[in-house]
Each structure stands twice: as structure tokens, then as C-alpha cells.
Short mmCIF file of N, CA, C and O in Angstrom, two decimals:
data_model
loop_
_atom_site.label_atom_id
_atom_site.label_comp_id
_atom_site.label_asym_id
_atom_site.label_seq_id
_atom_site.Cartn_x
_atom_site.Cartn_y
_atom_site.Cartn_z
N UNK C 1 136.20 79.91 90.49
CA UNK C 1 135.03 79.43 91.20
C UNK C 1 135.51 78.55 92.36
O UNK C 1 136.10 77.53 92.01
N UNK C 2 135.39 78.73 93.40
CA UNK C 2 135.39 78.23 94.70
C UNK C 2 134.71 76.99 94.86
O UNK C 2 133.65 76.91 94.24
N UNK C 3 135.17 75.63 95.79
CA UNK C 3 134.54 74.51 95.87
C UNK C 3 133.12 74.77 96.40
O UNK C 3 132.15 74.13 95.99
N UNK C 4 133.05 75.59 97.18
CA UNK C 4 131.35 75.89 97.89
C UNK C 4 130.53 76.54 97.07
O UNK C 4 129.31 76.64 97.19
N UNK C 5 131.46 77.12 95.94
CA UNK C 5 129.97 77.59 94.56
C UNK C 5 129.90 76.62 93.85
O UNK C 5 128.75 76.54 93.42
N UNK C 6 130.76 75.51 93.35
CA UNK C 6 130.72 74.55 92.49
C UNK C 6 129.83 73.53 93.15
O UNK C 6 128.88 73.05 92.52
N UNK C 7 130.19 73.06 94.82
CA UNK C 7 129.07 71.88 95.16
C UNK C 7 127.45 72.64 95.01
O UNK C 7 126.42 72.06 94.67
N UNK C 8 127.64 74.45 95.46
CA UNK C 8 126.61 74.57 95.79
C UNK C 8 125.55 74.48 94.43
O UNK C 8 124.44 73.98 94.55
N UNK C 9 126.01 74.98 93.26
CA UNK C 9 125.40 75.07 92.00
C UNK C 9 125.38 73.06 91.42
O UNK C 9 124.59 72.76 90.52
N UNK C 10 126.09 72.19 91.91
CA UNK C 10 125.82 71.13 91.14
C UNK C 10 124.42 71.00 92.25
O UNK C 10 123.30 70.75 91.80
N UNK C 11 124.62 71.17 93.42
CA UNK C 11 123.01 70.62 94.45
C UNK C 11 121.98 71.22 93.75
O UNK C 11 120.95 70.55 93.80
N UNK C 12 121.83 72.84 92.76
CA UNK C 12 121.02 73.19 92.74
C UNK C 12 120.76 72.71 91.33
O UNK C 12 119.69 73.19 90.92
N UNK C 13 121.45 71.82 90.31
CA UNK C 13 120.89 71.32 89.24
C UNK C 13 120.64 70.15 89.11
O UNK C 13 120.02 69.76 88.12
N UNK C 14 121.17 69.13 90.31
CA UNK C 14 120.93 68.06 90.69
C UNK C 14 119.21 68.43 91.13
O UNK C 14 118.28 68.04 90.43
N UNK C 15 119.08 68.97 91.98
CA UNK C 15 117.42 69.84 92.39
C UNK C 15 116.61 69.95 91.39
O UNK C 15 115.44 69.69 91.64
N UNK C 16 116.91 70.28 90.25
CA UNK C 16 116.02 70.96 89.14
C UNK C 16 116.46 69.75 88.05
O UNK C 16 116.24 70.03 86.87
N UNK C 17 117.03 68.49 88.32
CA UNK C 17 116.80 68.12 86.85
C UNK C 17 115.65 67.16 86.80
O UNK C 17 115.68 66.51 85.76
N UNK C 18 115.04 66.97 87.29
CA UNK C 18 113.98 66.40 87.53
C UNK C 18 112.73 67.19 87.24
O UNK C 18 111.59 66.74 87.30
N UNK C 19 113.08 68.40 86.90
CA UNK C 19 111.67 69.57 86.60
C UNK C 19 110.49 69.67 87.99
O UNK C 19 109.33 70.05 87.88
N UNK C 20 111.14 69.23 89.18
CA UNK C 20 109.76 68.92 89.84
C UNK C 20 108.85 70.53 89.65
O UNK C 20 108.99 71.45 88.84
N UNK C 21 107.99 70.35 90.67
CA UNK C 21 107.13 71.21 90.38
C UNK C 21 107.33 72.40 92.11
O UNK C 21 107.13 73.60 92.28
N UNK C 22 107.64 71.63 92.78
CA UNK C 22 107.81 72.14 94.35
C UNK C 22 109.60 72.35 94.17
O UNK C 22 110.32 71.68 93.43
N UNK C 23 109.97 73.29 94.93
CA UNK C 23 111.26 73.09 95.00
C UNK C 23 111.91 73.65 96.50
O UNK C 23 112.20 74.83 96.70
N UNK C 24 112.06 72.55 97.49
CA UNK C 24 112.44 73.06 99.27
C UNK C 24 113.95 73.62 99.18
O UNK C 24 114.89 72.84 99.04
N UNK C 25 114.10 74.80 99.25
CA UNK C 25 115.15 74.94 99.83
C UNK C 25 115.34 75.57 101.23
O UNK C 25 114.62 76.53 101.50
N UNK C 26 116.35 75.07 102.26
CA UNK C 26 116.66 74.92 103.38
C UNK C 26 118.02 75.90 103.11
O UNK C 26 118.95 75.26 102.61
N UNK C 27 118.27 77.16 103.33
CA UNK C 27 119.24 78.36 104.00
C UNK C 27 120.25 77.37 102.23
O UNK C 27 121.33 76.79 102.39
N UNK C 28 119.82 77.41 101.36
CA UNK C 28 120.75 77.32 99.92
C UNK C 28 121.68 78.01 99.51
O UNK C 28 122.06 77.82 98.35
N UNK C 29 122.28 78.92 100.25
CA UNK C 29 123.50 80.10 100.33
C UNK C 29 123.70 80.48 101.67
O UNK C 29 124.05 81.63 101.94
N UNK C 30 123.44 79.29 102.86
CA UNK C 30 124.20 79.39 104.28
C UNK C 30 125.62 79.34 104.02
O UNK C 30 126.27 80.08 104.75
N UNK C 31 126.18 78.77 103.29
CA UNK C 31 127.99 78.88 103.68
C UNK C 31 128.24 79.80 102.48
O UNK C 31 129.38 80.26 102.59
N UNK C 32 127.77 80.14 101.64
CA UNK C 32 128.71 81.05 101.07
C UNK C 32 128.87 82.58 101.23
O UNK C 32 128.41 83.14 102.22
N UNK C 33 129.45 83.17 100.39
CA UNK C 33 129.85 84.60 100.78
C UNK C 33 128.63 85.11 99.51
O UNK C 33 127.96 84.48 98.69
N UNK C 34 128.76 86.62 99.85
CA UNK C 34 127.71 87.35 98.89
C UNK C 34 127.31 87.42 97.72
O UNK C 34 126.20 87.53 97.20
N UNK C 35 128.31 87.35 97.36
CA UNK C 35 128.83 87.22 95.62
C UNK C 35 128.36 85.73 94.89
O UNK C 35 127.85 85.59 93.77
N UNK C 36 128.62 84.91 95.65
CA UNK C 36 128.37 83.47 95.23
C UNK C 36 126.37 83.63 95.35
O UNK C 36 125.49 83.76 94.50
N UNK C 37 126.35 83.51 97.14
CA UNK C 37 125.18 83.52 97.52
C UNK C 37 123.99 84.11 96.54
O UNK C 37 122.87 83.62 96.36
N UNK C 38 124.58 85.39 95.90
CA UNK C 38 123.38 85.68 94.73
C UNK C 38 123.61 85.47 93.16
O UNK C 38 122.94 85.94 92.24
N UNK C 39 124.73 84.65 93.09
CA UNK C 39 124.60 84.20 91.65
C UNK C 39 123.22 82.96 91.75
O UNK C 39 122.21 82.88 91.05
N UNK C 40 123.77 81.94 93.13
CA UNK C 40 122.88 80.90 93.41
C UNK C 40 121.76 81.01 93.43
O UNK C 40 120.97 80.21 92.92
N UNK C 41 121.37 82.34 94.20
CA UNK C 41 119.90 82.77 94.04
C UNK C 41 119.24 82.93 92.96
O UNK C 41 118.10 82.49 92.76
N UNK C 42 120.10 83.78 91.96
CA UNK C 42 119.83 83.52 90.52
C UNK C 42 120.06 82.66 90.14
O UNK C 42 119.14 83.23 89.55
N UNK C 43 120.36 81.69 89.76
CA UNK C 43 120.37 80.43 88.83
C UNK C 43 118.84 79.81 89.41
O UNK C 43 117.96 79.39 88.66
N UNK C 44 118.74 79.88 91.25
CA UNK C 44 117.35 78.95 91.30
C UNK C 44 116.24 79.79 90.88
O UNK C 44 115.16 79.41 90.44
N UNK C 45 116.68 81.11 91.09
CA UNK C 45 114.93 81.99 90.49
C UNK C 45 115.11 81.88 89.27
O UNK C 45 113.91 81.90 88.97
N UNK C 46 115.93 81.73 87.72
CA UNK C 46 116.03 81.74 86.89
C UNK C 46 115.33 80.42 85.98
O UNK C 46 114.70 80.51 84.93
N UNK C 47 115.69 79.10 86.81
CA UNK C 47 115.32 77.92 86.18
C UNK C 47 114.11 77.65 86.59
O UNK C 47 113.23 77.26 85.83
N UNK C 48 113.94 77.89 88.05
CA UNK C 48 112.54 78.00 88.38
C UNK C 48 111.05 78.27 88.13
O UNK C 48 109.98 77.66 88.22
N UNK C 49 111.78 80.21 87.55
CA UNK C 49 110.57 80.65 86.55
C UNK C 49 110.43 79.76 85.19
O UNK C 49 109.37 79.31 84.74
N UNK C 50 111.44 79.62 84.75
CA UNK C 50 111.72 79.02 83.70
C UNK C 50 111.07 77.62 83.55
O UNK C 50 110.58 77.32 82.46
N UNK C 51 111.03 76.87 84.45
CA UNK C 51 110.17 75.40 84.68
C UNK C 51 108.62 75.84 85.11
O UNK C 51 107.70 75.06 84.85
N UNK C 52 108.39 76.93 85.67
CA UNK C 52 106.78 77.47 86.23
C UNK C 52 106.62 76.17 87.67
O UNK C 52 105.77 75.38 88.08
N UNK C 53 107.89 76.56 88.00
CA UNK C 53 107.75 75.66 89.57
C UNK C 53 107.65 76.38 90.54
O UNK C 53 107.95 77.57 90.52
N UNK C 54 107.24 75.81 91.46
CA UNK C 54 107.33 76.94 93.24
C UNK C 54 108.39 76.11 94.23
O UNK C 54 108.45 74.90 94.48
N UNK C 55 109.35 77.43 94.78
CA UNK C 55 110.41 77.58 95.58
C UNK C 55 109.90 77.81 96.89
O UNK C 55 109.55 78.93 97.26
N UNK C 56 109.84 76.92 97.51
CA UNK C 56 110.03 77.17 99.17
C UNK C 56 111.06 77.33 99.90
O UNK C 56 111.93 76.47 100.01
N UNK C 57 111.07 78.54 100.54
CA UNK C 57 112.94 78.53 100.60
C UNK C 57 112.40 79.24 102.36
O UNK C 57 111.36 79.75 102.79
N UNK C 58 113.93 78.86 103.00
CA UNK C 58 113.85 79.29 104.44
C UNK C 58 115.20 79.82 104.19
O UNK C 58 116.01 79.44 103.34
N UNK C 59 115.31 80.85 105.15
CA UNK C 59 116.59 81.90 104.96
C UNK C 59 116.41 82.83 105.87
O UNK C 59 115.41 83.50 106.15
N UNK C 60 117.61 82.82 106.37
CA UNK C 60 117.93 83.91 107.49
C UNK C 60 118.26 85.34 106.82
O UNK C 60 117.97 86.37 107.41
N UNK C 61 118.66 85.34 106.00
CA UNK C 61 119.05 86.32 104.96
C UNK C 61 117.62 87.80 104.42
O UNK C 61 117.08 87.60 103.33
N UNK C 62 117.36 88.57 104.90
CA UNK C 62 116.17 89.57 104.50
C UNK C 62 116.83 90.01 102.77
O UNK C 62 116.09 90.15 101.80
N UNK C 63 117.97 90.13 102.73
CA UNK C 63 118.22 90.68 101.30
C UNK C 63 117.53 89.67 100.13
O UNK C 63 116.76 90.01 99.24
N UNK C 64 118.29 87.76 100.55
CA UNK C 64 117.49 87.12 100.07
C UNK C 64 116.10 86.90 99.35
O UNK C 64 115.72 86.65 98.20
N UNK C 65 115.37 87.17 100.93
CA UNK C 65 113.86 86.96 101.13
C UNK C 65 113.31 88.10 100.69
O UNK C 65 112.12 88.29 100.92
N UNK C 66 114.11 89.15 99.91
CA UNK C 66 113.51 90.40 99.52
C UNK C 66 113.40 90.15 97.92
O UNK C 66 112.79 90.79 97.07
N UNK C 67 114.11 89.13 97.82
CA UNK C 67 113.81 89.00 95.72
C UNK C 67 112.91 87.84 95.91
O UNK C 67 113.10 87.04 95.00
N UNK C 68 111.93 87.41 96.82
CA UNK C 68 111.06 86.44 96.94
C UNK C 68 109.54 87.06 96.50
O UNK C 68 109.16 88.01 97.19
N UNK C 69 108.80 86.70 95.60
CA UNK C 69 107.33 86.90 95.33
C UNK C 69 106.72 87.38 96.47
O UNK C 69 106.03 88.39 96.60
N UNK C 70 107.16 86.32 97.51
CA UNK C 70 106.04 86.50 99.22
C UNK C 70 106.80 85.81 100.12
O UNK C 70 107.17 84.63 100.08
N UNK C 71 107.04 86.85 101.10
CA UNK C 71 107.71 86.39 102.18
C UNK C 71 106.80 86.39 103.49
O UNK C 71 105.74 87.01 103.62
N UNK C 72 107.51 85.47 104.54
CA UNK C 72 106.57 84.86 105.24
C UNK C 72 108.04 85.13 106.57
O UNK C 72 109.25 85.18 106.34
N UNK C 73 107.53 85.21 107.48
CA UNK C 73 108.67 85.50 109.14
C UNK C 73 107.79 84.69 110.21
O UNK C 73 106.59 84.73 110.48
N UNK C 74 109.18 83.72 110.88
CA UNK C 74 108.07 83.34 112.12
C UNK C 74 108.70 84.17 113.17
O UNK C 74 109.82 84.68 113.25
N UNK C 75 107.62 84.17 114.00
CA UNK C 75 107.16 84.91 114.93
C UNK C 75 106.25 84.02 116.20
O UNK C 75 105.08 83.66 116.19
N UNK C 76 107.59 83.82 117.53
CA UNK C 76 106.45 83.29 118.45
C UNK C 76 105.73 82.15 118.21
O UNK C 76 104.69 81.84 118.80
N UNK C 77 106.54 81.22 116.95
CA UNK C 77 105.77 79.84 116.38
C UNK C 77 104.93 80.02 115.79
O UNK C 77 104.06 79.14 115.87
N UNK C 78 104.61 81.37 114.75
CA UNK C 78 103.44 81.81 114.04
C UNK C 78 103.60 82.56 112.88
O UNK C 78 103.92 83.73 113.09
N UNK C 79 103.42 82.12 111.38
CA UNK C 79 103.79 82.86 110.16
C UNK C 79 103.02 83.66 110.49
O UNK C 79 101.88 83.44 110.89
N UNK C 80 103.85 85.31 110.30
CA UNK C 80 102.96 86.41 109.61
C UNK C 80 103.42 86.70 108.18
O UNK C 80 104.34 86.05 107.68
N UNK C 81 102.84 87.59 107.58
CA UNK C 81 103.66 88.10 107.01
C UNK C 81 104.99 89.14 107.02
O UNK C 81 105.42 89.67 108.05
N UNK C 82 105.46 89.28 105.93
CA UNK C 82 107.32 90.15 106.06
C UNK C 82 106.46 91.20 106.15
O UNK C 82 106.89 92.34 106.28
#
């Protein structure tokens, strides 16, 4: 395990030990590589469902934003939908 999956997975349980109910994430698999990037994704959709919390997540990533409930793209300073 690589230092950028280890900080990145302690940020994301540091995130969740608190159970909140909202959970912001800001590009949460910008530095890593693919492999990492969707374990991370899984662990936050995993604990997430698991707590019955909501993930707000921003991501440049469409593969990402494709295991998302509802995705949202701006456009021109204007959510549409994906």
C-alpha cells in the first residue's frame, strides 16, 4: 500500500468517524492512480450506505460519477443533469 492510499483512506475514516450525516467530498481520488482511486471509492460508498448518510462529491472523473445514485455536470455556471 502506497503512502497516497494510506493518507488517502485514514482522511476517509477520519471523515466517517463521526457518523455525520452529510459527507463533502472535494476530487477524494485526485492524486491517486486507478486501482487505489476505486478501492477509495469503495470504502466511502460502502460506509456511507452503511451509516444511511449522503455523499456530496465533486470529481472530474465520469467513471467515478458513474457509480453515483445522481450525477449532476456544470455547465456555463449551471447544474444540469449527467
Amino acid at each position: 500500500m502506497r503512502l497516497d492510499e494510506k493518507q488517502q483512506r485514514v482522511a476517509v475514516a477520519r471523515a466517517l468517524a463521526n457518523t455525520p450525516a452529510v459527507i463533502l467530498a472535494d476530487e477524494p481520488t485526485g492524486n491517486l492512480d486507478e486501482k487505489t482511486a476505486g478501492s477509495v471509492i469503495e470504502l466511502l460508498e460502502t460506509l456511507t450506505r452503511g451509516n444511511g448518510s449522503t455523499m456530496i462529491m465533486a470529481t472530474h472523473s465520469t467513471i467515478i460519477a458513474s457509480t453515483c445514485d445522481r450525477s449532476l455536470e456544470l455547465h456555463n455556471g449551471k447544474l444540469v443533469p449527467a
